[in-house]
């Protein structure tokens, strides 16, 4: 069984709130190292690690720069992905306790294939 999921794209209001939570504005530009620190402080290490491992994310390339708006979009998509995967594990896990119920095969920005 294959499941393709498209995570809802954050609204402009969501993006503005994400930028504010990270202590900046949409137009701020920073290094990937500074961006990683902001994400960890505002959203936690799980989101930071996910973004470091996800191809194409602003944190996947060392020694680069990113705009806070772009970073906020990636952070919010990662948060939504983790919430969805928690839901899958909780709901489908009832049928198969202790077993993996959905394995992500591919993740690219807001599209995930299980």
mmCIF file with all atom_site columns, C-alpha atoms in Angstrom, residues 28-72:
data_model
loop_
_atom_site.group_PDB
_atom_site.id
_atom_site.type_symbol
_atom_site.label_atom_id
_atom_site.label_alt_id
_atom_site.label_comp_id
_atom_site.label_asym_id
_atom_site.label_entity_id
_atom_site.label_seq_id
_atom_site.pdbx_PDB_ins_code
_atom_site.Cartn_x
_atom_site.Cartn_y
_atom_site.Cartn_z
_atom_site.occupancy
_atom_site.B_iso_or_equiv
_atom_site.pdbx_formal_charge
_atom_site.auth_seq_id
_atom_site.auth_comp_id
_atom_site.auth_asym_id
_atom_site.auth_atom_id
_atom_site.pdbx_PDB_model_num
ATOM 1  C CA . UNK A 1 28 ? 15.460 39.047 7.628  1.00 0.00 ? 28 UNK A CA 1
ATOM 2  C CA . UNK A 1 29 ? 18.371 37.116 6.106  1.00 0.00 ? 29 UNK A CA 1
ATOM 3  C CA . UNK A 1 30 ? 20.739 34.923 8.123  1.00 0.00 ? 30 UNK A CA 1
ATOM 4  C CA . UNK A 1 31 ? 23.315 32.161 7.862  1.00 0.00 ? 31 UNK A CA 1
ATOM 5  C CA . UNK A 1 32 ? 22.215 28.554 8.084  1.00 0.00 ? 32 UNK A CA 1
ATOM 6  C CA . UNK A 1 33 ? 23.953 28.293 11.466 1.00 0.00 ? 33 UNK A CA 1
ATOM 7  C CA . UNK A 1 34 ? 22.012 31.253 12.899 1.00 0.00 ? 34 UNK A CA 1
ATOM 8  C CA . UNK A 1 35 ? 18.831 29.888 11.306 1.00 0.00 ? 35 UNK A CA 1
ATOM 9  C CA . UNK A 1 36 ? 19.347 26.531 13.025 1.00 0.00 ? 36 UNK A CA 1
ATOM 10 C CA . UNK A 1 37 ? 19.734 28.249 16.384 1.00 0.00 ? 37 UNK A CA 1
ATOM 11 C CA . UNK A 1 38 ? 16.529 30.260 15.866 1.00 0.00 ? 38 UNK A CA 1
ATOM 12 C CA . UNK A 1 39 ? 14.577 27.144 14.915 1.00 0.00 ? 39 UNK A CA 1
ATOM 13 C CA . UNK A 1 40 ? 15.850 25.217 17.939 1.00 0.00 ? 40 UNK A CA 1
ATOM 14 C CA . UNK A 1 41 ? 15.016 28.072 20.331 1.00 0.00 ? 41 UNK A CA 1
ATOM 15 C CA . UNK A 1 42 ? 11.523 28.626 18.943 1.00 0.00 ? 42 UNK A CA 1
ATOM 16 C CA . UNK A 1 43 ? 10.405 25.144 17.840 1.00 0.00 ? 43 UNK A CA 1
ATOM 17 C CA . UNK A 1 44 ? 12.748 22.605 19.426 1.00 0.00 ? 44 UNK A CA 1
ATOM 18 C CA . UNK A 1 45 ? 15.521 20.272 18.363 1.00 0.00 ? 45 UNK A CA 1
ATOM 19 C CA . UNK A 1 46 ? 13.220 17.746 16.617 1.00 0.00 ? 46 UNK A CA 1
ATOM 20 C CA . UNK A 1 47 ? 12.265 20.311 13.970 1.00 0.00 ? 47 UNK A CA 1
ATOM 21 C CA . UNK A 1 48 ? 15.890 21.427 13.572 1.00 0.00 ? 48 UNK A CA 1
ATOM 22 C CA . UNK A 1 49 ? 17.105 17.862 13.040 1.00 0.00 ? 49 UNK A CA 1
ATOM 23 C CA . UNK A 1 50 ? 14.300 17.121 10.586 1.00 0.00 ? 50 UNK A CA 1
ATOM 24 C CA . UNK A 1 51 ? 15.202 20.181 8.503  1.00 0.00 ? 51 UNK A CA 1
ATOM 25 C CA . UNK A 1 52 ? 18.919 19.351 8.553  1.00 0.00 ? 52 UNK A CA 1
ATOM 26 C CA . UNK A 1 53 ? 18.108 15.930 7.096  1.00 0.00 ? 53 UNK A CA 1
ATOM 27 C CA . UNK A 1 54 ? 15.455 16.993 4.570  1.00 0.00 ? 54 UNK A CA 1
ATOM 28 C CA . UNK A 1 55 ? 16.846 17.675 1.078  1.00 0.00 ? 55 UNK A CA 1
ATOM 29 C CA . UNK A 1 56 ? 16.294 21.228 -0.126 1.00 0.00 ? 56 UNK A CA 1
ATOM 30 C CA . UNK A 1 57 ? 15.604 22.740 3.272  1.00 0.00 ? 57 UNK A CA 1
ATOM 31 C CA . UNK A 1 58 ? 17.460 25.896 4.333  1.00 0.00 ? 58 UNK A CA 1
ATOM 32 C CA . UNK A 1 59 ? 19.255 23.912 7.052  1.00 0.00 ? 59 UNK A CA 1
ATOM 33 C CA . UNK A 1 60 ? 20.374 21.041 4.810  1.00 0.00 ? 60 UNK A CA 1
ATOM 34 C CA . UNK A 1 61 ? 23.260 23.058 3.338  1.00 0.00 ? 61 UNK A CA 1
ATOM 35 C CA . UNK A 1 62 ? 26.003 24.286 5.659  1.00 0.00 ? 62 UNK A CA 1
ATOM 36 C CA . UNK A 1 63 ? 27.507 27.737 5.091  1.00 0.00 ? 63 UNK A CA 1
ATOM 37 C CA . UNK A 1 64 ? 24.516 29.135 3.218  1.00 0.00 ? 64 UNK A CA 1
ATOM 38 C CA . UNK A 1 65 ? 22.094 31.980 3.880  1.00 0.00 ? 65 UNK A CA 1
ATOM 39 C CA . UNK A 1 66 ? 18.325 31.972 4.038  1.00 0.00 ? 66 UNK A CA 1
ATOM 40 C CA . UNK A 1 67 ? 15.471 34.398 4.382  1.00 0.00 ? 67 UNK A CA 1
ATOM 41 C CA . UNK A 1 68 ? 13.385 34.020 7.540  1.00 0.00 ? 68 UNK A CA 1
ATOM 42 C CA . UNK A 1 69 ? 10.205 33.764 5.438  1.00 0.00 ? 69 UNK A CA 1
ATOM 43 C CA . UNK A 1 70 ? 11.569 30.690 3.629  1.00 0.00 ? 70 UNK A CA 1
ATOM 44 C CA . UNK A 1 71 ? 12.757 29.189 6.901  1.00 0.00 ? 71 UNK A CA 1
ATOM 45 C CA . UNK A 1 72 ? 9.334  29.742 8.513  1.00 0.00 ? 72 UNK A CA 1
#
